[in-house]
Structure formats: structure tokens, C-alpha cells
Amino acid sequence: MSLSNPVITITNMLDLLLAPVLTGIFVALMAGPLGCFVVWRRLAYFGDALAHAALLGVALGLILSVSPQLAIVMSCVVLALLLSQVRQDSQLSADTWLGVLSHGSLAISIIAITVAGAGRVDLYGYLFGDLLAATYRDVILLGFCGLILAAYLIRYWDSLVCLCLNEDLAKVEGIAVERHKVILMIAIAFVTAMAMKLVGALLITALMIIPAASARMLSNGPGRMAVLAMSAALLALGAGMLASFHWDVPTGPSIVTAACLVFMFGKISAKVLSQK
């Protein structure tokens, strides 16, 4: 065996894994702070609705012969915009609308996938994630959108936190409440659509909620919680990917399992610290 073979193997591995790793890092960095807003505004079920809309996007992409990724993003954004409008309905609660839109989009997606031909769809990849399918195009797109999101959050952080604490107070302070609510929901929808490639439709919500929930138990302020949520998401990403490659198990479930372990560690740590 020539000495160059190990070098070639390492180079090939880097080429194979660099895009997935960078994709995962960008998703984790965006999911951390956005997950805090999901927790603060009690939008956990919104993630499930977006997951169902993402499946509808897969089906529509096949039927219309357009990029599935583009169709997924558009479906999630449309659902977010629709929900931001119907939440103002005084007759039905937000949870009711979430249930209607979530299960309605799931039912339509199943019908559409059947019509398009289930054999043409990698349902396992969409349901449970396929991180190795990430490309450098995804990295560039996520990096660009991550910079925009970071600039927006830094610029309007205080306003967004005030909005989450008390909408009436935010309106009195002159904050454009409805505009920020729509922007937040669109941002959550976009990250959810992109994270589908990482952990799959069934586990998308966990990537946002669990790191944020872990951070909440150990933080004493919104800013600290956002930083800890990003750290928890990155830790879960790294541990999950290592476990996936070491034991040859699915990456998405491994990442979410690692996030659950981080949550348990955070819960135990918070309890120990509270007793001091």
C-alpha cells in the first residue's frame, strides 16, 4: 500500500463531511436563539405544523418539477404567513388554527405524494434527515441567511424580548409588534425548512426547543439564554454526528438524542445549583 493512500482517504473524507458539518453548525447557530423565541412565545406546536408543511413542499416540488428545497422553504413560509394572519381571529385560538393547518397540510401532502409517485420520494431521508445530502450551496445559503438573521437579532433584540414578555407594553413603547411577529415566524419557518435536511421532518421541532429549554434552566437573562441555547445546539450536533459515524446510526435521531442528554444534564445541574 502506497503512503499516499491515507492522505487521499483523509482528503476524500474532508470533501465528504465538510459541507454537512458546516451546514449543521449554521443550523445550530440559528436554531439556538430562534428556539428561545419559540419557547418564550409558546410556539412549540408551530414547529410540528411547519414539519407537515415541509412534507407538502416535497410533494409540490415533485408535482411542479421544481427544486424540492425551494418548494419546502416556500411551503413553510406560506404557512407562517397564513398563521400570522389567522392568529388574529378572535373566535378560534392559535392552538386550534395550528391543529387545522398542521393536519390539513399533512393530509394534503400524503395525497400529493401518492399522486406524484411515492417511489420518486426518499421519504426516509425527509422524515429522519440525511445530513450527508448537504451541499456547499446549502452552506452558502445558510451562511448568508445566518448573517442577515444575526444582524436583525442584534439590532432589534431588546424590542423582540419586550414583545415576548408583553405585547401591550411593546405597543406602548412604539415597537412594530405585528411586523416583528411576522419576521420572526418567517425566520423560524426558513430555519425549520433548512433543518429538515439535518434531522428530518419528524424531529425538526426538537432541534429548536430542546437546546432552548436546556438553556432556560441555567440562565438568568434572555441574552445568556440565547448564548447557552446556541452552545447546547452545537454540543448536541457534535455529539450526535460523532455517535452517528461511530455506531453507524441515523444522524438526525442521534443529534436529537444528544440534545435530550444535554437537557437532562442541564436539569440536574440546575437542581444542584439551586440547592447551594
CSV table of C-alpha atoms in Angstrom, one decimal:
chain,number,residue,atom,x,y,z
A,1,MET,CA,0.0,0.0,0.0
A,2,SER,CA,1.4,3.4,-1.0
A,3,LEU,CA,2.0,6.1,1.5
A,4,SER,CA,-0.3,8.5,-0.4
A,5,ASN,CA,-3.4,6.4,0.2
A,6,PRO,CA,-4.1,7.6,3.8
A,7,VAL,CA,-3.7,11.2,2.6
A,8,ILE,CA,-6.1,10.6,-0.3
A,9,THR,CA,-8.6,8.9,2.1
A,10,ILE,CA,-8.4,11.8,4.6
A,11,THR,CA,-8.9,14.3,1.8
A,12,ASN,CA,-11.9,12.4,0.4
A,13,MET,CA,-13.4,12.3,3.9
A,14,LEU,CA,-12.9,16.1,4.4
A,15,ASP,CA,-14.6,16.7,1.0
A,16,LEU,CA,-17.5,14.4,2.0
A,17,LEU,CA,-18.0,15.8,5.5
A,18,LEU,CA,-17.1,19.5,5.3
A,19,ALA,CA,-20.4,20.7,3.8
A,20,PRO,CA,-22.6,18.6,6.2
A,21,VAL,CA,-20.6,19.8,9.2
A,22,LEU,CA,-20.8,23.5,8.2
A,23,THR,CA,-24.5,23.1,7.4
A,24,GLY,CA,-25.1,21.6,10.8
A,25,ILE,CA,-23.1,24.4,12.5
A,26,PHE,CA,-25.0,27.2,10.7
A,27,VAL,CA,-28.4,25.5,11.5
A,28,ALA,CA,-27.4,25.1,15.2
A,29,LEU,CA,-26.3,28.7,15.5
A,30,MET,CA,-29.6,29.9,14.0
A,31,ALA,CA,-31.8,27.4,15.8
A,32,GLY,CA,-30.4,28.4,19.2
A,33,PRO,CA,-31.7,32.0,19.5
A,34,LEU,CA,-34.8,31.3,17.4
A,35,GLY,CA,-35.6,28.4,19.7
A,36,CYS,CA,-35.6,30.8,22.6
A,37,PHE,CA,-38.4,32.8,20.9
A,38,VAL,CA,-40.3,29.6,20.2
A,39,VAL,CA,-40.1,28.8,24.0
A,40,TRP,CA,-40.9,32.3,25.1
A,41,ARG,CA,-43.9,32.6,22.8
A,42,ARG,CA,-45.1,29.0,23.4
A,43,LEU,CA,-44.9,28.1,19.7
A,44,ALA,CA,-43.8,24.5,20.1
A,45,TYR,CA,-46.7,23.2,18.0
A,46,PHE,CA,-45.8,25.7,15.3
A,47,GLY,CA,-42.7,23.6,14.6
A,48,ASP,CA,-44.8,20.5,14.0
A,49,ALA,CA,-47.1,22.4,11.7
A,50,LEU,CA,-44.1,23.6,9.7
A,51,ALA,CA,-42.8,20.0,9.5
A,52,HIS,CA,-46.1,18.9,7.9
A,53,ALA,CA,-45.9,21.9,5.6
A,54,ALA,CA,-42.4,20.8,4.6
A,55,LEU,CA,-43.7,17.4,3.5
A,56,LEU,CA,-46.3,19.2,1.5
A,57,GLY,CA,-43.5,21.2,-0.1
A,58,VAL,CA,-41.7,17.9,-1.1
A,59,ALA,CA,-44.8,16.7,-2.8
A,60,LEU,CA,-45.5,20.0,-4.6
A,61,GLY,CA,-41.9,20.1,-5.7
A,62,LEU,CA,-42.3,16.8,-7.4
A,63,ILE,CA,-45.6,17.6,-9.0
A,64,LEU,CA,-44.5,21.0,-10.3
A,65,SER,CA,-41.0,19.8,-11.2
A,66,VAL,CA,-39.2,22.4,-9.2
A,67,SER,CA,-36.4,22.1,-6.6
A,68,PRO,CA,-37.8,20.3,-3.5
A,69,GLN,CA,-35.7,22.5,-1.3
A,70,LEU,CA,-37.2,25.7,-2.8
A,71,ALA,CA,-40.7,24.1,-2.5
A,72,ILE,CA,-40.1,23.2,1.1
A,73,VAL,CA,-39.0,26.7,2.0
A,74,MET,CA,-41.9,28.3,0.2
A,75,SER,CA,-44.4,26.0,1.8
A,76,CYS,CA,-43.1,26.7,5.3
A,77,VAL,CA,-43.0,30.5,4.7
A,78,VAL,CA,-46.6,30.5,3.3
A,79,LEU,CA,-47.8,28.6,6.4
A,80,ALA,CA,-46.0,31.0,8.6
A,81,LEU,CA,-47.6,34.0,6.9
A,82,LEU,CA,-51.0,32.3,6.9
A,83,LEU,CA,-50.7,31.5,10.6
A,84,SER,CA,-49.6,35.1,11.4
A,85,GLN,CA,-52.9,36.3,9.9
A,86,VAL,CA,-55.3,33.7,11.4
A,87,ARG,CA,-53.8,34.2,14.9
A,88,GLN,CA,-55.8,37.4,14.9
A,89,ASP,CA,-59.1,35.5,14.7
A,90,SER,CA,-60.9,36.1,18.0
A,91,GLN,CA,-63.3,33.1,17.5
A,92,LEU,CA,-60.6,30.4,17.4
A,93,SER,CA,-57.5,30.1,19.5
A,94,ALA,CA,-54.0,29.9,18.0
A,95,ASP,CA,-53.7,26.2,19.0
A,96,THR,CA,-56.9,25.4,17.1
A,97,TRP,CA,-55.6,27.0,14.0
A,98,LEU,CA,-52.3,25.2,14.4
A,99,GLY,CA,-54.2,21.9,14.5
A,100,VAL,CA,-56.2,22.7,11.4
A,101,LEU,CA,-53.3,23.9,9.4
A,102,SER,CA,-50.9,21.2,10.6
A,103,HIS,CA,-53.1,18.2,10.0
A,104,GLY,CA,-54.6,19.7,6.8
A,105,SER,CA,-51.2,20.1,5.3
A,106,LEU,CA,-50.2,16.6,6.3
A,107,ALA,CA,-53.3,15.1,4.7
A,108,ILE,CA,-52.8,17.0,1.5
A,109,SER,CA,-49.1,16.1,1.4
A,110,ILE,CA,-49.9,12.4,1.7
A,111,ILE,CA,-52.3,12.6,-1.2
A,112,ALA,CA,-49.9,14.7,-3.2
A,113,ILE,CA,-47.0,12.3,-2.7
A,114,THR,CA,-49.2,9.4,-3.7
A,115,VAL,CA,-50.3,11.2,-6.9
A,116,ALA,CA,-46.7,12.2,-7.6
A,117,GLY,CA,-45.5,8.6,-7.1
A,118,ALA,CA,-44.2,7.6,-3.7
A,119,GLY,CA,-41.3,5.8,-5.4
A,120,ARG,CA,-39.9,9.1,-6.5
A,121,VAL,CA,-39.5,10.4,-3.0
A,122,ASP,CA,-36.9,9.5,-0.4
A,123,LEU,CA,-39.4,9.6,2.4
A,124,TYR,CA,-36.9,8.1,4.9
A,125,GLY,CA,-34.4,11.0,4.2
A,126,TYR,CA,-37.1,13.6,4.5
A,127,LEU,CA,-38.7,12.1,7.7
A,128,PHE,CA,-35.4,11.3,9.6
A,129,GLY,CA,-32.9,13.5,7.8
A,130,ASP,CA,-29.9,12.9,5.6
A,131,LEU,CA,-27.0,15.2,6.6
A,132,LEU,CA,-24.7,13.8,4.0
A,133,ALA,CA,-27.0,15.2,1.4
A,134,ALA,CA,-26.0,18.7,2.3
A,135,THR,CA,-24.1,20.6,-0.3
A,136,TYR,CA,-21.9,23.7,-0.5
A,137,ARG,CA,-24.8,25.5,-2.0
A,138,ASP,CA,-26.7,24.9,1.3
A,139,VAL,CA,-23.6,26.2,3.2
A,140,ILE,CA,-23.5,29.4,1.3
A,141,LEU,CA,-27.3,29.9,1.6
A,142,LEU,CA,-27.3,29.3,5.3
A,143,GLY,CA,-24.2,31.4,5.9
A,144,PHE,CA,-25.8,34.4,4.1
A,145,CYS,CA,-29.1,34.0,5.8
A,146,GLY,CA,-27.4,33.5,9.1
A,147,LEU,CA,-25.6,36.8,8.8
A,148,ILE,CA,-28.9,38.5,8.0
A,149,LEU,CA,-30.6,36.9,11.0
A,150,ALA,CA,-27.7,37.8,13.3
A,151,ALA,CA,-27.9,41.4,12.2
A,152,TYR,CA,-31.6,41.5,12.7
A,153,LEU,CA,-31.5,39.9,16.2
A,154,ILE,CA,-28.6,42.2,17.3
A,155,ARG,CA,-30.4,45.3,16.0
A,156,TYR,CA,-33.9,44.5,17.5
A,157,TRP,CA,-33.0,42.2,20.4
A,158,ASP,CA,-34.5,44.4,23.1
A,159,SER,CA,-37.6,45.0,21.1
A,160,LEU,CA,-38.1,41.3,20.4
A,161,VAL,CA,-37.6,40.4,24.1
A,162,CYS,CA,-40.1,43.1,25.1
A,163,LEU,CA,-42.6,41.7,22.6
A,164,CYS,CA,-42.3,38.2,24.0
A,165,LEU,CA,-42.8,39.5,27.6
A,166,ASN,CA,-45.7,41.7,27.0
A,167,GLU,CA,-47.2,42.7,23.6
A,168,ASP,CA,-49.3,45.5,25.0
A,169,LEU,CA,-46.2,47.1,26.7
A,170,ALA,CA,-44.3,46.7,23.4
A,171,LYS,CA,-47.0,48.6,21.5
A,172,VAL,CA,-46.9,51.4,24.1
A,173,GLU,CA,-43.1,51.6,23.6
A,174,GLY,CA,-43.7,52.1,19.9
A,175,ILE,CA,-42.4,48.7,18.8
A,176,ALA,CA,-43.8,47.5,15.5
A,177,VAL,CA,-45.3,44.3,17.1
A,178,GLU,CA,-47.1,42.8,14.1
A,179,ARG,CA,-44.1,43.3,11.8
A,180,HIS,CA,-41.6,41.7,14.2
A,181,LYS,CA,-44.0,38.8,14.8
A,182,VAL,CA,-44.3,38.1,11.1
A,183,ILE,CA,-40.5,38.4,10.6
A,184,LEU,CA,-39.8,36.0,13.5
A,185,MET,CA,-42.3,33.4,12.1
A,186,ILE,CA,-40.7,33.6,8.7
A,187,ALA,CA,-37.3,33.2,10.2
A,188,ILE,CA,-38.4,30.2,12.2
A,189,ALA,CA,-40.1,28.7,9.1
A,190,PHE,CA,-36.9,29.1,7.0
A,191,VAL,CA,-34.6,27.5,9.6
A,192,THR,CA,-37.1,24.7,10.0
A,193,ALA,CA,-37.1,24.1,6.3
A,194,MET,CA,-33.4,24.0,6.1
A,195,ALA,CA,-33.0,21.9,9.2
A,196,MET,CA,-35.2,19.2,7.6
A,197,LYS,CA,-32.2,18.0,5.7
A,198,LEU,CA,-30.3,17.7,9.0
A,199,VAL,CA,-32.7,16.0,11.4
A,200,GLY,CA,-35.8,15.2,9.3
A,201,ALA,CA,-39.4,16.4,9.4
A,202,LEU,CA,-40.3,14.3,12.5
A,203,LEU,CA,-37.6,15.7,14.6
A,204,ILE,CA,-37.3,19.3,13.4
A,205,THR,CA,-39.1,20.9,16.4
A,206,ALA,CA,-36.7,19.2,18.8
A,207,LEU,CA,-33.7,20.9,17.4
A,208,MET,CA,-35.1,24.3,18.4
A,209,ILE,CA,-37.0,23.5,21.6
A,210,ILE,CA,-34.6,21.2,23.4
A,211,PRO,CA,-31.5,23.4,23.4
A,212,ALA,CA,-33.5,26.4,24.3
A,213,ALA,CA,-35.2,24.5,27.1
A,214,SER,CA,-31.8,23.4,28.4
A,215,ALA,CA,-30.5,26.9,28.3
A,216,ARG,CA,-33.5,28.3,30.1
A,217,MET,CA,-32.8,26.2,33.2
A,218,LEU,CA,-29.3,27.6,33.5
A,219,SER,CA,-29.7,31.2,32.5
A,220,ASN,CA,-30.8,34.3,34.4
A,221,GLY,CA,-31.4,36.6,31.4
A,222,PRO,CA,-32.6,36.5,27.7
A,223,GLY,CA,-29.1,37.2,26.3
A,224,ARG,CA,-27.4,34.5,28.3
A,225,MET,CA,-30.2,32.0,27.4
A,226,ALA,CA,-29.6,32.6,23.7
A,227,VAL,CA,-25.9,32.0,24.0
A,228,LEU,CA,-26.4,28.9,26.1
A,229,ALA,CA,-29.0,27.7,23.6
A,230,MET,CA,-26.5,28.0,20.7
A,231,SER,CA,-23.9,26.2,22.8
A,232,ALA,CA,-26.3,23.4,23.6
A,233,ALA,CA,-27.3,23.0,20.0
A,234,LEU,CA,-23.6,22.9,18.9
A,235,LEU,CA,-22.8,20.4,21.6
A,236,ALA,CA,-25.8,18.2,20.5
A,237,LEU,CA,-24.7,18.5,16.9
A,238,GLY,CA,-21.1,17.4,17.6
A,239,ALA,CA,-22.0,14.6,19.9
A,240,GLY,CA,-24.8,13.3,17.6
A,241,MET,CA,-22.6,13.3,14.5
A,242,LEU,CA,-19.8,11.5,16.3
A,243,ALA,CA,-22.2,8.9,17.6
A,244,SER,CA,-23.7,8.5,14.1
A,245,PHE,CA,-20.3,7.9,12.4
A,246,HIS,CA,-19.0,5.7,15.3
A,247,TRP,CA,-22.0,3.4,15.6
A,248,ASP,CA,-23.4,3.8,12.1
A,249,VAL,CA,-26.8,5.0,13.2
A,250,PRO,CA,-29.0,7.7,11.7
A,251,THR,CA,-27.6,11.2,12.2
A,252,GLY,CA,-30.9,13.1,12.9
A,253,PRO,CA,-32.1,10.9,15.7
A,254,SER,CA,-28.5,10.8,17.1
A,255,ILE,CA,-28.4,14.6,17.3
A,256,VAL,CA,-31.8,14.8,19.0
A,257,THR,CA,-30.8,12.1,21.4
A,258,ALA,CA,-27.7,14.0,22.3
A,259,ALA,CA,-29.8,17.2,22.8
A,260,CYS,CA,-32.0,15.2,25.2
A,261,LEU,CA,-28.9,14.2,27.2
A,262,VAL,CA,-27.8,17.8,27.3
A,263,PHE,CA,-31.3,18.7,28.6
A,264,MET,CA,-31.0,16.1,31.3
A,265,PHE,CA,-27.6,17.3,32.3
A,266,GLY,CA,-28.9,20.9,32.4
A,267,LYS,CA,-31.8,19.8,34.6
A,268,ILE,CA,-29.6,18.1,37.0
A,269,SER,CA,-27.1,21.0,37.0
A,270,ALA,CA,-29.9,23.5,37.7
A,271,LYS,CA,-31.2,21.4,40.6
A,272,VAL,CA,-27.7,21.1,42.1
A,273,LEU,CA,-27.0,24.8,41.7
A,274,SER,CA,-30.4,25.8,43.3
A,275,GLN,CA,-29.5,23.8,46.4
A,276,LYS,CA,-26.3,25.8,47.0
